Coordinates of C-alpha atoms and ligand atoms in Angstrom, one line a residue:
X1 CA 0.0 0.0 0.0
X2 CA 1.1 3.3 -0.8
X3 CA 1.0 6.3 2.3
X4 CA 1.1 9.8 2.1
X5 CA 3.3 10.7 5.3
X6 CA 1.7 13.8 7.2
X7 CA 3.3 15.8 9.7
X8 CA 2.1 19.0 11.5
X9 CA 4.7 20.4 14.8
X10 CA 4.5 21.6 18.1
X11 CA 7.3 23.6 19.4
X12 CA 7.8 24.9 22.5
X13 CA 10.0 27.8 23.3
X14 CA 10.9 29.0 27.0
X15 CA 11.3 32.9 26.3
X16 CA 14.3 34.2 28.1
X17 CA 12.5 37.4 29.9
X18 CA 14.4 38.4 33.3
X19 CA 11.2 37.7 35.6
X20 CA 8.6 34.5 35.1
X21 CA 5.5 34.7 32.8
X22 CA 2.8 35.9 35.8
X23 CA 5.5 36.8 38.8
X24 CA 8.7 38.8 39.6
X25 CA 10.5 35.4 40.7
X26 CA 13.7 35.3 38.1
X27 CA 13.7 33.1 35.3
X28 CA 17.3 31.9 35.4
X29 CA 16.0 28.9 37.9
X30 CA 17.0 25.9 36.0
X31 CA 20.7 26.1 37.2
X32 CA 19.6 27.0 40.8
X33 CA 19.2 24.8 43.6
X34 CA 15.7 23.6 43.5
X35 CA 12.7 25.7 44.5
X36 CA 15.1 28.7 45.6
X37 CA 13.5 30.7 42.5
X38 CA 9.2 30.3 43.7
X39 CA 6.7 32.4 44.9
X40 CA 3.2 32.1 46.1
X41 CA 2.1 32.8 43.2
X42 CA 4.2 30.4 40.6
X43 CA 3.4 27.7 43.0
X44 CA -0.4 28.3 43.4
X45 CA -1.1 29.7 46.8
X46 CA -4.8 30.3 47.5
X47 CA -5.3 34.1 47.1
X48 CA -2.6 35.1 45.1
X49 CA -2.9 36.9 41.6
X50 CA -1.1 36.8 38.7
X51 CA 0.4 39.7 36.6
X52 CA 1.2 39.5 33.1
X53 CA 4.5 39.6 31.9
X54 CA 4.6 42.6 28.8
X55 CA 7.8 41.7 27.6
X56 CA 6.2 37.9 26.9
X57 CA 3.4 39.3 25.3
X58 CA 5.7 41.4 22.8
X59 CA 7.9 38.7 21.8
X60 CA 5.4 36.6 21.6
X61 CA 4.0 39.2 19.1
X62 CA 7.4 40.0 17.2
X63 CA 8.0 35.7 17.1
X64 CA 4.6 35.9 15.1
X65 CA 5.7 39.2 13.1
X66 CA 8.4 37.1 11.7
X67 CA 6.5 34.2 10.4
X68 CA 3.8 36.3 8.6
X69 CA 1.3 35.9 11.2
X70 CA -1.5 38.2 12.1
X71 CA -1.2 39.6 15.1
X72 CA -4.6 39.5 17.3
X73 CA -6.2 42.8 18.6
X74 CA -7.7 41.2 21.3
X75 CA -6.1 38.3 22.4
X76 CA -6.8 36.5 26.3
X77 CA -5.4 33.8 28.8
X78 CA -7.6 30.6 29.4
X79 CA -7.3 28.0 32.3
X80 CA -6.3 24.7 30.7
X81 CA -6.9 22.5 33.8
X82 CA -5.2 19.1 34.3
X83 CA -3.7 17.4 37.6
X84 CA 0.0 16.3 37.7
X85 CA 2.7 17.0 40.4
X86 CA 4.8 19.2 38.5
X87 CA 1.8 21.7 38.2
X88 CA 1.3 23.5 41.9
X89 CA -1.9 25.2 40.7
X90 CA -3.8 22.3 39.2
X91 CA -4.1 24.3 36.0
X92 CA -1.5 26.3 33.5
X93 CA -2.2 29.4 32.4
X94 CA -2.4 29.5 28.6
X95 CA -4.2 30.8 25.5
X96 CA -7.3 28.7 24.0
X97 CA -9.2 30.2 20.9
X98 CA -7.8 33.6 21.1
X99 CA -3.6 33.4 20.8
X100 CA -1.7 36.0 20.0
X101 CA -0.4 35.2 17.0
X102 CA -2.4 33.6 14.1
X103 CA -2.0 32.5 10.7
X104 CA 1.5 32.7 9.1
X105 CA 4.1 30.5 7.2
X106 CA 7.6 28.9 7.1
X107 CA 9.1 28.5 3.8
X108 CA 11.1 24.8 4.4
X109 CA 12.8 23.0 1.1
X110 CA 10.7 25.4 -1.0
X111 CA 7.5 24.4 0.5
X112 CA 5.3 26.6 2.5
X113 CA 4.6 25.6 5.8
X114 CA 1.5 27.5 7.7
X115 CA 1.7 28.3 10.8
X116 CA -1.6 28.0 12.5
X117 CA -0.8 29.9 15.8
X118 CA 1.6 31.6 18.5
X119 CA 0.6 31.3 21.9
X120 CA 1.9 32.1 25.5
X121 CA 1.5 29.9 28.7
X122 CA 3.7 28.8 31.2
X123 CA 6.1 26.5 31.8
X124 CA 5.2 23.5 34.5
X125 CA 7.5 22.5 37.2
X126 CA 10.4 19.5 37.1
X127 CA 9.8 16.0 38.7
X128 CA 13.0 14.1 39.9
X129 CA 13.2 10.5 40.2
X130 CA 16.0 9.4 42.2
X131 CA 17.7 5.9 41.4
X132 CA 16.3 3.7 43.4
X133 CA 14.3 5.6 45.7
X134 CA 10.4 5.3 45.8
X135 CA 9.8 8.5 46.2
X136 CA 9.9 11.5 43.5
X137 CA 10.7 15.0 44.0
X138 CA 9.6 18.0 42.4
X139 CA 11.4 21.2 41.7
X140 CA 9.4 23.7 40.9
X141 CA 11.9 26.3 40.0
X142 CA 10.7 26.2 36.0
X143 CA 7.0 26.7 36.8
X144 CA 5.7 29.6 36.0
X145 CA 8.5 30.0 33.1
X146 CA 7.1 32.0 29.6
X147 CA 6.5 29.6 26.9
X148 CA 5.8 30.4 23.6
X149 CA 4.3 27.4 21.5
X150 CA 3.7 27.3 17.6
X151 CA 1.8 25.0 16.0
X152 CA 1.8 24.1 12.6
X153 CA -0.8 22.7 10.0
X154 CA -0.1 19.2 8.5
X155 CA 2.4 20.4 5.9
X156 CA 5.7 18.7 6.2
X157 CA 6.4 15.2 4.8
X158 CA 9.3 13.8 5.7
X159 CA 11.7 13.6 8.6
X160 CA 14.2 16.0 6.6
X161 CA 11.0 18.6 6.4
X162 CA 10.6 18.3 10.2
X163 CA 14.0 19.0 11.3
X164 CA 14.6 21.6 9.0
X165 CA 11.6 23.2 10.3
X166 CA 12.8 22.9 13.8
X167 CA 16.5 24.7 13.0
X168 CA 14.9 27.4 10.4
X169 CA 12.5 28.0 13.3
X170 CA 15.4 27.8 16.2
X171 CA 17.4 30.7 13.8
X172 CA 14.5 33.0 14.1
X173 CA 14.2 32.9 17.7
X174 CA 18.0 33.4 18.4
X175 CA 17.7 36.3 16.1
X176 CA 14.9 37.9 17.7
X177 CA 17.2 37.4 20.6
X178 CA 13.9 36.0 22.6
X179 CA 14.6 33.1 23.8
X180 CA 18.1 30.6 23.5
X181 CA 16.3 27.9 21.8
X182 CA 18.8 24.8 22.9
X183 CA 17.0 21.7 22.6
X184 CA 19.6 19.8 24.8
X185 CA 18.4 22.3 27.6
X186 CA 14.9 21.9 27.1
X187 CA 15.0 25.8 26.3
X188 CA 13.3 24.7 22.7
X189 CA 10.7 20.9 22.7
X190 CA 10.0 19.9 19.6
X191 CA 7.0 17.7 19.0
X192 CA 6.1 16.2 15.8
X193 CA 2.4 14.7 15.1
X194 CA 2.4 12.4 12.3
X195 CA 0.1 10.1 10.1
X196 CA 0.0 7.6 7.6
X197 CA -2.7 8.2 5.1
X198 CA -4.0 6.2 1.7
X199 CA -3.1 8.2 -1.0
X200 CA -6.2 10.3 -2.8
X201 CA -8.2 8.9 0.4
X202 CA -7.9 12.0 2.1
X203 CA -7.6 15.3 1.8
X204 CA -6.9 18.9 3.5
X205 CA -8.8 21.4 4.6
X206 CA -8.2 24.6 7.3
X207 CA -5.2 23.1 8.1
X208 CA -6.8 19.6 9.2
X209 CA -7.2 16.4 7.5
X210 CA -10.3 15.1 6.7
X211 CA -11.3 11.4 4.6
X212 CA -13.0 11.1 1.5
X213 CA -16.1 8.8 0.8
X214 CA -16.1 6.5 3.4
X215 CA -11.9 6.4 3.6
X216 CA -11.5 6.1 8.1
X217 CA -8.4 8.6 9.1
X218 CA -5.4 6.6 10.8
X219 CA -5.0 7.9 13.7
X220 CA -2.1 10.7 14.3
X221 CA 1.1 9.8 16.6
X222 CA 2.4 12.4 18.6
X223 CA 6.5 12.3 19.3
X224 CA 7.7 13.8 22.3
X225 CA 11.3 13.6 24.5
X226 CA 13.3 14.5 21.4
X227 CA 16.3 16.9 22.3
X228 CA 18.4 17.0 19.1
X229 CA 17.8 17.8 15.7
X230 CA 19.7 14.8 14.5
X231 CA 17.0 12.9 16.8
X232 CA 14.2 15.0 15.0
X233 CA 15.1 13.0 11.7
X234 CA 15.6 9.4 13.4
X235 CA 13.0 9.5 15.9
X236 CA 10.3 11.0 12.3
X237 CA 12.1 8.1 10.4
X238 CA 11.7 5.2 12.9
X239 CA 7.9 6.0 13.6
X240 CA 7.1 6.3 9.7
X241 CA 8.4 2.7 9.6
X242 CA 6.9 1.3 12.4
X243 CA 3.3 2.8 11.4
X244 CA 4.0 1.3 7.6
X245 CA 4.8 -1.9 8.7
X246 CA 1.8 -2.1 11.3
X247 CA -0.5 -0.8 8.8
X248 CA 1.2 -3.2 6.3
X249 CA 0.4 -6.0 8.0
X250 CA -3.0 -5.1 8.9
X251 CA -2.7 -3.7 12.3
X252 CA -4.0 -0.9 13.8
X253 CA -2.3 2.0 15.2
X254 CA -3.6 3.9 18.0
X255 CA -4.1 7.7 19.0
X256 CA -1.1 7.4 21.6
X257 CA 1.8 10.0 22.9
X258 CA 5.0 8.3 22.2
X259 CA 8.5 8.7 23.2
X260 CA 12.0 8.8 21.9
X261 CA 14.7 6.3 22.9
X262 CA 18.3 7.6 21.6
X263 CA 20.0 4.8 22.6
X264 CA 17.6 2.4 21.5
X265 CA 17.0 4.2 18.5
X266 CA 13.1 3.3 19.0
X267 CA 10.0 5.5 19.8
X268 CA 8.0 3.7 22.9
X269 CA 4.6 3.9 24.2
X270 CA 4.3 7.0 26.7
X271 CA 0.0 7.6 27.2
X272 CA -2.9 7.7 25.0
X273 CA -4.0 10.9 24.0
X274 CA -6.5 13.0 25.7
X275 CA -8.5 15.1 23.2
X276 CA -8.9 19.4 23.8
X277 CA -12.4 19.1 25.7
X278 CA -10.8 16.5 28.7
X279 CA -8.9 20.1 30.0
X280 CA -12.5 22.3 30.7
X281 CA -10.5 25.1 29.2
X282 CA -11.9 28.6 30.7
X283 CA -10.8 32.2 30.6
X284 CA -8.8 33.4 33.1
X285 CA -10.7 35.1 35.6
X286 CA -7.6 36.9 37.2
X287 CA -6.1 38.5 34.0
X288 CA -7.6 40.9 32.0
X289 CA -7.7 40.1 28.3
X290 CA -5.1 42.5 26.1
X291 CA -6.0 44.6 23.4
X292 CA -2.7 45.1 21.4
X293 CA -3.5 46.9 18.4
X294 CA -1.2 49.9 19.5
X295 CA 1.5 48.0 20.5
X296 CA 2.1 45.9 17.2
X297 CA 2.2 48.5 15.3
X298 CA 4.7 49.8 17.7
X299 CA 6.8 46.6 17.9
X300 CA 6.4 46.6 13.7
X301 CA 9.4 49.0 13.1
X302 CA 11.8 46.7 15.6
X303 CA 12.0 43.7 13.6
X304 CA 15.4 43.0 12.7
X305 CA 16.4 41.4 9.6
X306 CA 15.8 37.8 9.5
X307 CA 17.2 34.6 8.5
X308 CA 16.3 33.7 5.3
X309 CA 15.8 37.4 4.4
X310 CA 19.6 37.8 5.2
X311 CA 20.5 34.9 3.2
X312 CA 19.1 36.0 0.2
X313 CA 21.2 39.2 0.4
X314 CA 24.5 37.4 1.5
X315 CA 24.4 35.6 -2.0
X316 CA 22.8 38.7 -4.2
X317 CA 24.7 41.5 -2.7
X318 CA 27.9 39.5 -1.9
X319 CA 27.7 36.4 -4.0
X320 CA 28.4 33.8 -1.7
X321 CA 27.5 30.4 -2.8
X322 CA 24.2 29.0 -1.1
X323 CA 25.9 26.4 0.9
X324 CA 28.0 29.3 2.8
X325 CA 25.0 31.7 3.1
X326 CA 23.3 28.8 4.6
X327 CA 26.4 28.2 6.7
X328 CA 26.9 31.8 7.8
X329 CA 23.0 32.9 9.0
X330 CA 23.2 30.3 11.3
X331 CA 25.0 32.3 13.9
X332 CA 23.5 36.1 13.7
X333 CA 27.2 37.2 15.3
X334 CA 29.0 35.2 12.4
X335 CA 26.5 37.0 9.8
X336 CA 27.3 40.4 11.7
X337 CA 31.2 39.2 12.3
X338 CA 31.3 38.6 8.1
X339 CA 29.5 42.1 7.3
X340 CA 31.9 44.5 9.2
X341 CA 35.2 42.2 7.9
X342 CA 33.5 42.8 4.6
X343 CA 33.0 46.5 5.2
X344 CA 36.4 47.6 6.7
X345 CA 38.2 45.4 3.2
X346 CA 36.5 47.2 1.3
X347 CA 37.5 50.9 3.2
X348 CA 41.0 49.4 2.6
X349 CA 40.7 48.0 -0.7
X350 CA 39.2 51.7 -2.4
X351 CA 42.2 53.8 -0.1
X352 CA 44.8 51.3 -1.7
X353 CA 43.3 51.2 -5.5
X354 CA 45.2 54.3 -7.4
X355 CA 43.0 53.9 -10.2
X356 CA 40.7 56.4 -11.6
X357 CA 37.8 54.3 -11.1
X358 CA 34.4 55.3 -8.4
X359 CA 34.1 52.9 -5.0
X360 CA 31.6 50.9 -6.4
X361 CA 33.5 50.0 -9.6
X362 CA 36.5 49.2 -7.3
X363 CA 34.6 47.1 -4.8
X364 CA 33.0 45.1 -8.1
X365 CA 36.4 44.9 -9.4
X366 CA 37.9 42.4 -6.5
X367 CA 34.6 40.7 -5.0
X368 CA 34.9 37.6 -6.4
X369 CA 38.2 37.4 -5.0
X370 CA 37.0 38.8 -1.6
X371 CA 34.3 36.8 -1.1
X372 CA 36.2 33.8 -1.9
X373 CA 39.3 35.0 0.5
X374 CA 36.2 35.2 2.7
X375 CA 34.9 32.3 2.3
X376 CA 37.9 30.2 2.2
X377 CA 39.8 31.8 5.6
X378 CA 37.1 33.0 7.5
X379 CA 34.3 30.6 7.0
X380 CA 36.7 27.1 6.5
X381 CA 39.6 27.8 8.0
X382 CA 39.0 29.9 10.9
X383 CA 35.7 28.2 11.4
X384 CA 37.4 25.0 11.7
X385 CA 40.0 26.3 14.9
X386 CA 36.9 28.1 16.6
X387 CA 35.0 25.1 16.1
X388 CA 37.9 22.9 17.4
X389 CA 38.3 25.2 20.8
X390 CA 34.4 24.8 21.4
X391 CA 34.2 28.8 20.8
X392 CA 32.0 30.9 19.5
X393 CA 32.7 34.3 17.3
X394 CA 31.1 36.6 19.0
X395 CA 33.8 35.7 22.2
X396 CA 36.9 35.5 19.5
X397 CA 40.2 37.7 20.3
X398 CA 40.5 38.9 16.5
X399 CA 38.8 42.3 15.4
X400 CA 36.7 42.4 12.3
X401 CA 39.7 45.0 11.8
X402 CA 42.5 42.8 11.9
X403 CA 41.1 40.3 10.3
X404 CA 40.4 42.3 7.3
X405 CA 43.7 43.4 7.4
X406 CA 44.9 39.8 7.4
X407 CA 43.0 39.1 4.5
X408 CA 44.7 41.8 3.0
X409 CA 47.9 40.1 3.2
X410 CA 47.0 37.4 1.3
X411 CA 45.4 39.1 -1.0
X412 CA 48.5 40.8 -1.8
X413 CA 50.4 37.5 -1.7
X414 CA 52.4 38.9 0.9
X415 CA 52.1 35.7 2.7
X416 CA 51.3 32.1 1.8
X417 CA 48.7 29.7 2.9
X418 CA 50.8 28.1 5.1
X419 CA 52.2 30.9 7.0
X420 CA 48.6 31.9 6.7
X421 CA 47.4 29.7 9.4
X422 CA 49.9 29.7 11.4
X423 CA 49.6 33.9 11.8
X424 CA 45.7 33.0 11.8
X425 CA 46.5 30.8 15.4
X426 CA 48.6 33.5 16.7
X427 CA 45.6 36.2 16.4
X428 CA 43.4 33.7 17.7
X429 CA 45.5 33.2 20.9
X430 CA 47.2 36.8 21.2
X431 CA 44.3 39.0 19.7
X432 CA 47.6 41.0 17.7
X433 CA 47.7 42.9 14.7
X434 CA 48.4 40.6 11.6
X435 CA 51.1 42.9 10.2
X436 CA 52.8 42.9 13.7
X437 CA 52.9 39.4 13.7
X438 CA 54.3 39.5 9.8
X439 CA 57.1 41.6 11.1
X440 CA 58.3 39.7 14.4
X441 CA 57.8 36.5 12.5
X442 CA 59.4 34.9 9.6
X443 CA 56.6 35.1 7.8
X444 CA 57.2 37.0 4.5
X445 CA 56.7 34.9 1.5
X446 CA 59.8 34.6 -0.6
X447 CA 59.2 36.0 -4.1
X448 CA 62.2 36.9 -5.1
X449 CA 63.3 34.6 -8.2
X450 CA 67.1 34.4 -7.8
X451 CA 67.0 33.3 -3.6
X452 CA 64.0 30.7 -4.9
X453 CA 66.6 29.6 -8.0
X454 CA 69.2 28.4 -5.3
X455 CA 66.9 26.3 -3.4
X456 CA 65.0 25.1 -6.4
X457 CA 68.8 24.2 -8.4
X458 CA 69.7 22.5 -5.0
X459 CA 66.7 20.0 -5.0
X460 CA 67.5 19.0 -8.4
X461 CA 70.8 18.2 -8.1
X462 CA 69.6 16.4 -4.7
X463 CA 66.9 14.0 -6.4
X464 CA 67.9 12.9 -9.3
X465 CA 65.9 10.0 -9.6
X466 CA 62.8 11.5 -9.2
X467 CA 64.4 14.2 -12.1
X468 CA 64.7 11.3 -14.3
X469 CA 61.0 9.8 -13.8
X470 CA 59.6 13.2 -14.2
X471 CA 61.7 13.6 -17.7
X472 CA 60.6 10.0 -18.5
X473 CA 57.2 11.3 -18.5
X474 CA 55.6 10.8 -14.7
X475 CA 54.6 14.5 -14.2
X476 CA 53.1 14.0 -11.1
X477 CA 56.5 13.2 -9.1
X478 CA 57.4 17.2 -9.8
X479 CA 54.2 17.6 -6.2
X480 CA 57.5 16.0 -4.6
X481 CA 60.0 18.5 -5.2
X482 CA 57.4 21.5 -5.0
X483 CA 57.0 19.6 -1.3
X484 CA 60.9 19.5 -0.9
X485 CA 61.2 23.3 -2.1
X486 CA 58.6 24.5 1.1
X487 CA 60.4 22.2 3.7
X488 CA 63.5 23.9 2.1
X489 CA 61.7 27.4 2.9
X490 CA 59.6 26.7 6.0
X491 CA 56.5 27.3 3.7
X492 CA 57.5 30.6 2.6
X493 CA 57.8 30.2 -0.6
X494 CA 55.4 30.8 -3.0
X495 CA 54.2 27.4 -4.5
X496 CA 53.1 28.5 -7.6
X497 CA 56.2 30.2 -8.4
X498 CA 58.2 27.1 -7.4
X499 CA 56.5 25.2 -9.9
X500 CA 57.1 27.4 -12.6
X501 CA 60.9 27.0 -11.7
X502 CA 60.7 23.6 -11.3
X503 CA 59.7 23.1 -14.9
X504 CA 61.5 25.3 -16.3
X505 CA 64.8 23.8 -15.0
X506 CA 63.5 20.3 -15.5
X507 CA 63.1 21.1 -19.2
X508 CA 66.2 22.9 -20.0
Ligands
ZN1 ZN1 7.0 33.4 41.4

């Protein structure tokens, strides 16, 4: 039988205000001792009232700004009420029919994903199960916590859509600065529903799937516990197997929350699913509902520039290639790093070019070249030693400034790829100047012809069995001497150059 995979996500974000969604309690608890971060009112006592948090409510509103959604006027808190130890109150305060946010779209391996809605509520305490103890404890230093979850229609269909969704997603919230969005922390839960449906049996309509003729819907597994993205894909993968084979074989699946083993590599059976009605939503009788028309228009102008927005410019404006555009809006402070390197080269580059011609025709000159000096030191190479140190750029000793600079010594050939890295390690240690380096180092490529001709003669006369294949017609031995000309010259010389020579003396 053939399926048409459907998948529709839940993601929840904890936003990373200073105080918790309803009280002034700080929201750094989750490094804290336990319930050292709790008031009366996160934990429920009778007679307390909660205030709202405004700085929720307006990320909440620029998080929905930046998917295309439509902002609500009027938007109000509801009582979702449910019974577990890790809630004090006995209900969380979220949003039912009337989120924030409403309506918008993702655009995912050129399909567009809608996004059905935004909403606020709060974040439930932690329970602790101690090995071998038959008790539990509970911290409750999360509850109370803003969270932000999105929900998404039915769009995506395959594993690949899903965890692309999750990282295009986790990009727009670290841009928006509004909340850290780690999954390993639990800062970002990623929840994937999915279904197995006969093809042309079914089809879709506001965002919900409905059967055709007398076709009965399988029913939709929801995928919780998953903490990576790389689990995203498995833990997707492994369930659209399991629900082929057990439809395969003429079993039935049932409406059931299920959970993802990493080291097992298998989903397992967590609860069935309660439908919306089993949690007597209600509105909130202690918070007033929030007209926001002013403030969105307000919060309108402070949208910054976002992902994929800032990719497309990267490869018009710039011409990067996609793969490093996609690499480089990953991390907002790489983006922003890339920009002011990009900004003070080209300050240097239009000083240092005498010709007659305007900025722009300067700058257009050399891009190409730029952007591949760019692409090639900052993106691979240096990339690869912060990567190796577990850093991060925005933390990195070396100055847009001096790294421009540096890039300006290779682009004058001034020194070689070799010498290259090894200044490159010495600015990321030392935070120095590039040229000071060049000039207490030995750095300084060798170009001059007649102190290379020496060396190069030398080698010669040193291998002359390798001299004699190479004139017997095995080119490739000449990599050899090249190799025995920059251990001859520390890697100063210029390897081009030395080829050149090479031949030319092999030849003569
Ligand atoms: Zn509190």
């Amino acid at each position: 039988m053939q399926y048409d995979i459907i998948i529709g996500m839940e993601i929840h974000a904890q936003l990373k205000t200073k105080s918790k969604m309803f009280c002034s309690c700080a929201n750094d608890g989750e490094d804290k001792k336990p319930n050292t971060t709790i008031c009366e009112v996160c934990v429920g006592h009778p007679g307390t009232l909660p205030v709202i948090n405004k700085q929720a409510v307006e990320w909440t509103i620029l998080t929905g700004m930046a998917v295309g959604c439509e902002i609500a006027d009027f938007t109000k808190f509801d009582r979702k009420n449910y019974f577990y130890p890790d809630l004090p109150k006995g209900y969380q305060i979220a949003q039912y029919d009337l989120p924030i946010s409403l309506n918008g779209h993702l655009n995912i391996n050129d399909k567009k994903i809608k996004i059905i809605r935004i909403h606020l509520e709060e974040d439930t305490g932690k329970l602790l199960h101690p090995k071998n103890a038959n008790y539990s404890l509970v911290d409750y230093n999360r509850a109370g916590t803003p969270l932000m979850e999105l929900v998404t229609a039915p769009d995506l269909s395959s594993a690949e859509d899903a965890k692309n969704f999750c990282q295009e997603y986790q990009k727009i919230l670290r841009y928006l600065n509004v909340s850290d969005a780690n999954m390993e922390k639990g800062q970002m839960r990623c929840e994937a529903n999915i279904s197995l449906q006969e093809k042309g049996k079914w089809k879709k309509s506001n965002g919900e799937i409905k059967p055709l003729n007398n076709y009965k819907l399988n029913p939709k597994i929801e995928l919780k516990n998953i903490n990576s993205f790389k689990a995203m894909e498995r833990a997707v993968n492994y369930e659209i197997k399991r629900q082929t084979k057990v439809l395969n074989e003429g079993g039935k699946l049932i409406q059931e929350t299920r959970g993802w083993d990493d080291n097992k590599g298998q989903t397992y059976h967590q609860r069935e699913k309660e439908s919306a009605h089993d949690y007597r939503y209600f509105p909130e009788p202690d918070l007033p509902p929030l007209i926001l028309t002013e403030l969105k228009e307000k919060l309108r102008k402070k949208l910054p520039e976002l992902p994929q927005t800032k990719k497309e410019r990267f490869i018009t404006e710039y011409g990067f290639n996609k793969i490093d555009a996609n690499f480089i809006v990953v991390d907002k402070n790489l983006a922003d790093y890339i920009e002011k390197v990009i900004s003070e080269f080209r300050a240097w580059i239009e000083t240092s070019d005498k010709s007659k011609k305007t900025q722009d025709e300067i700058w257009e000159t050399h891009r190409k070249k730029i952007i591949r000096l760019i692409s090639n030191w900052l993106i691979n190479k240096l990339g690869g030693l912060i990567k190796t140190k577990n850093g991060d750029i925005s933390k990195i000793k070396i100055t847009p400034k001096n790294f421009a600079e540096f890039l300006a010594l290779i682009f004058q050939n001034k020194i070689n790829a070799a010498s290259g890295v090894k200044i490159l390690e010495i600015m990321l240690k030392q935070g120095k100047d590039p040229s000071d380096i060049l000039d207490s180092g030995d750095f300084e490529q060798i170009q001059n012809k007649s102190a290379l001709n020496q060396i190069i003669e030398k080698i010669i006369s040193d291998n002359p069995k390798i001299v004699e294949q190479y004139k017997n017609g095995k080119v490739s031995v000449i990599q050899f001497l090249i190799g025995q000309a920059m251990k001859e010259t520390k890697g100063k010389a210029n390897p081009v150059i030395v080829k050149e020579m090479l031949i030319k003396l092999l030849i003569s």
